[in-house]
PDB file of C-alpha atoms in Angstrom:
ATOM      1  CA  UNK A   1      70.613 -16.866  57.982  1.00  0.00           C
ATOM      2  CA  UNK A   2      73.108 -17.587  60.551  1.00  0.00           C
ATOM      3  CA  UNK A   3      75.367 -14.985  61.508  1.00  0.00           C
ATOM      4  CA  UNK A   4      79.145 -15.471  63.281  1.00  0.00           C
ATOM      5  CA  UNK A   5      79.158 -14.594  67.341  1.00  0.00           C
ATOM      6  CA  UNK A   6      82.009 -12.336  66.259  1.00  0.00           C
ATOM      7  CA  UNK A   7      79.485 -10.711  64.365  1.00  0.00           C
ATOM      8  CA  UNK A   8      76.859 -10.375  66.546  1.00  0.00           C
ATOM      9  CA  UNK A   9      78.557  -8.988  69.536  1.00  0.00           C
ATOM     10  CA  UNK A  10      80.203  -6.371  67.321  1.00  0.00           C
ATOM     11  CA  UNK A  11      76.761  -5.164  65.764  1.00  0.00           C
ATOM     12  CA  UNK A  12      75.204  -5.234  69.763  1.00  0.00           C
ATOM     13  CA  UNK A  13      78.083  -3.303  71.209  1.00  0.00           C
ATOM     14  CA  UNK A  14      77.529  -0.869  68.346  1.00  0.00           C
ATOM     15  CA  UNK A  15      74.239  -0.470  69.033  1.00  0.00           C
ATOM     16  CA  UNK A  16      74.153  -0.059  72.781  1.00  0.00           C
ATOM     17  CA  UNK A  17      77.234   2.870  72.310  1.00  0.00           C
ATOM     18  CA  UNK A  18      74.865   4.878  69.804  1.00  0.00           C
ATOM     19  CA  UNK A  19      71.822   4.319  71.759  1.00  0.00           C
ATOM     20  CA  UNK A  20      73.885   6.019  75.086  1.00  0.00           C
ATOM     21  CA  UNK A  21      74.216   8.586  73.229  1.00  0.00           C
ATOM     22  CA  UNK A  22      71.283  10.806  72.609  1.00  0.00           C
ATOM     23  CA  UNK A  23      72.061  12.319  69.055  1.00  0.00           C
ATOM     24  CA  UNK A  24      72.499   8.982  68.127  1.00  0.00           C
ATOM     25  CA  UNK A  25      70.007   6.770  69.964  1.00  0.00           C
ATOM     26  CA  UNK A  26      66.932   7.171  67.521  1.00  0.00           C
ATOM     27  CA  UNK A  27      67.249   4.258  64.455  1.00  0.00           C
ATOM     28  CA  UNK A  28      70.410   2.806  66.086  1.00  0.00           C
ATOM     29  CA  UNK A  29      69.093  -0.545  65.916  1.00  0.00           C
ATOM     30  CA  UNK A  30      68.216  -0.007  61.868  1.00  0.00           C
ATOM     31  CA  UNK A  31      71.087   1.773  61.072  1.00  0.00           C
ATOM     32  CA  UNK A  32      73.475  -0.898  62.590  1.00  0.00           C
ATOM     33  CA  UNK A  33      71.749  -4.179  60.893  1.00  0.00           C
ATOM     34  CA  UNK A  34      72.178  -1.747  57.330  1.00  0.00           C
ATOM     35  CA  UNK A  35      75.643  -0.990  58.031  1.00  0.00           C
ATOM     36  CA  UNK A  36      76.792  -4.486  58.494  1.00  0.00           C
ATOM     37  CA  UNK A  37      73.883  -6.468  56.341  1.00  0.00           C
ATOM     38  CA  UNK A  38      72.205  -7.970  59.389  1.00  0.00           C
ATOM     39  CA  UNK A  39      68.731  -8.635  59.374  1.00  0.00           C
ATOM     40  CA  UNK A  40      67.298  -5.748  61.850  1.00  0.00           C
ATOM     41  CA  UNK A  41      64.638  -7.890  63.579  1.00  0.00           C
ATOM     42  CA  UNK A  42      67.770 -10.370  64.400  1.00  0.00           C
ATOM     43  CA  UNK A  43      69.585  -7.194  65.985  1.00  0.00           C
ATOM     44  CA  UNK A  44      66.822  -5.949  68.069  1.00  0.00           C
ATOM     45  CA  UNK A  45      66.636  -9.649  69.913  1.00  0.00           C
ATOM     46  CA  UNK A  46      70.209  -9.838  70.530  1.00  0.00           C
ATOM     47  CA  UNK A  47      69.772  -6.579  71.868  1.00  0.00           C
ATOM     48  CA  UNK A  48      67.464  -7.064  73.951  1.00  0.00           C
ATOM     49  CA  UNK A  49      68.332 -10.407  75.466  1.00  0.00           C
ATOM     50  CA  UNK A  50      72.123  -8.262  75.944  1.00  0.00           C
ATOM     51  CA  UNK A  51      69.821  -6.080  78.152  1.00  0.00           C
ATOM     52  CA  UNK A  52      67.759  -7.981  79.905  1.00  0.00           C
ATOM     53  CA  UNK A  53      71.306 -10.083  81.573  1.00  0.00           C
ATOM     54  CA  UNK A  54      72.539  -6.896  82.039  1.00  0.00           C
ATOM     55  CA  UNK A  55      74.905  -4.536  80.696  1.00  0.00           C
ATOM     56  CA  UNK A  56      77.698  -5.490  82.515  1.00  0.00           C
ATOM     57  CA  UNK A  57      77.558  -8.895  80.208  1.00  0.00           C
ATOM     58  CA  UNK A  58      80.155  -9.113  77.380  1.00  0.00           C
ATOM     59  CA  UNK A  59      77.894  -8.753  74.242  1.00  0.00           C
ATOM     60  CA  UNK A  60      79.549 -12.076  72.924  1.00  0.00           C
ATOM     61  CA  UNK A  61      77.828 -14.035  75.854  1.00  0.00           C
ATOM     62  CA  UNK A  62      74.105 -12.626  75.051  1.00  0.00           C
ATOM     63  CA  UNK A  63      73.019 -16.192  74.149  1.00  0.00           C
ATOM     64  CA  UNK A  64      71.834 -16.304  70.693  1.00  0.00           C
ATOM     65  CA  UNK A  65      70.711 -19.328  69.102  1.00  0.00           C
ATOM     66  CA  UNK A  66      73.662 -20.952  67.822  1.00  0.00           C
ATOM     67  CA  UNK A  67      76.046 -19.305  70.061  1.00  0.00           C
ATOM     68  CA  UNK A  68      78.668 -21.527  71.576  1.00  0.00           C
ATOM     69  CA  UNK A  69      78.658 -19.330  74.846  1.00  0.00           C
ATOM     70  CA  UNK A  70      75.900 -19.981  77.078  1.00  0.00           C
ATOM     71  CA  UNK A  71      73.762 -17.500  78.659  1.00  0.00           C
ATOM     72  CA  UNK A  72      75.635 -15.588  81.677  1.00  0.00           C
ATOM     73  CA  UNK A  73      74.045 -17.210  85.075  1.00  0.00           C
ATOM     74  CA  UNK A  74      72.984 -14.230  87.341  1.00  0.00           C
TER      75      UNK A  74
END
């Protein structure tokens, strides 16, 4: 299924808030994809790919397939 950019940096974002917090950091990922009908194995790449260029990094730049924004460059 192919999911909007729009989409997908709104469910990371949400993510990455709850997990900063620690009373809502535990099932963050699973609770997000049910909330907005995402699949959750989706959500935990974006995720992580949103992590690993740093969280600094708009979440609509985290380079997911499809995504007209490319990967942010260092």
């Amino acid at each position: 299924m192919k999911y909007t950019d729009d989409l997908g940096a709104r469910a990371v974002d949400l993510v990455i808030y709850a997990q900063a917090d620690p009373e809502t950091a535990n099932g963050a990922i699973i609770r997000v994809a049910n909330q907005l009908g995402l699949s959750k194995q989706t959500l935990r790449v974006w995720v992580r790919k949103h992590k690993d260029i740093g969280k600094a990094t708009p979440a609509g730049r985290v380079g997911r397939p499809g995504s007209e924004e490319p990967a942010a460059a260092g």
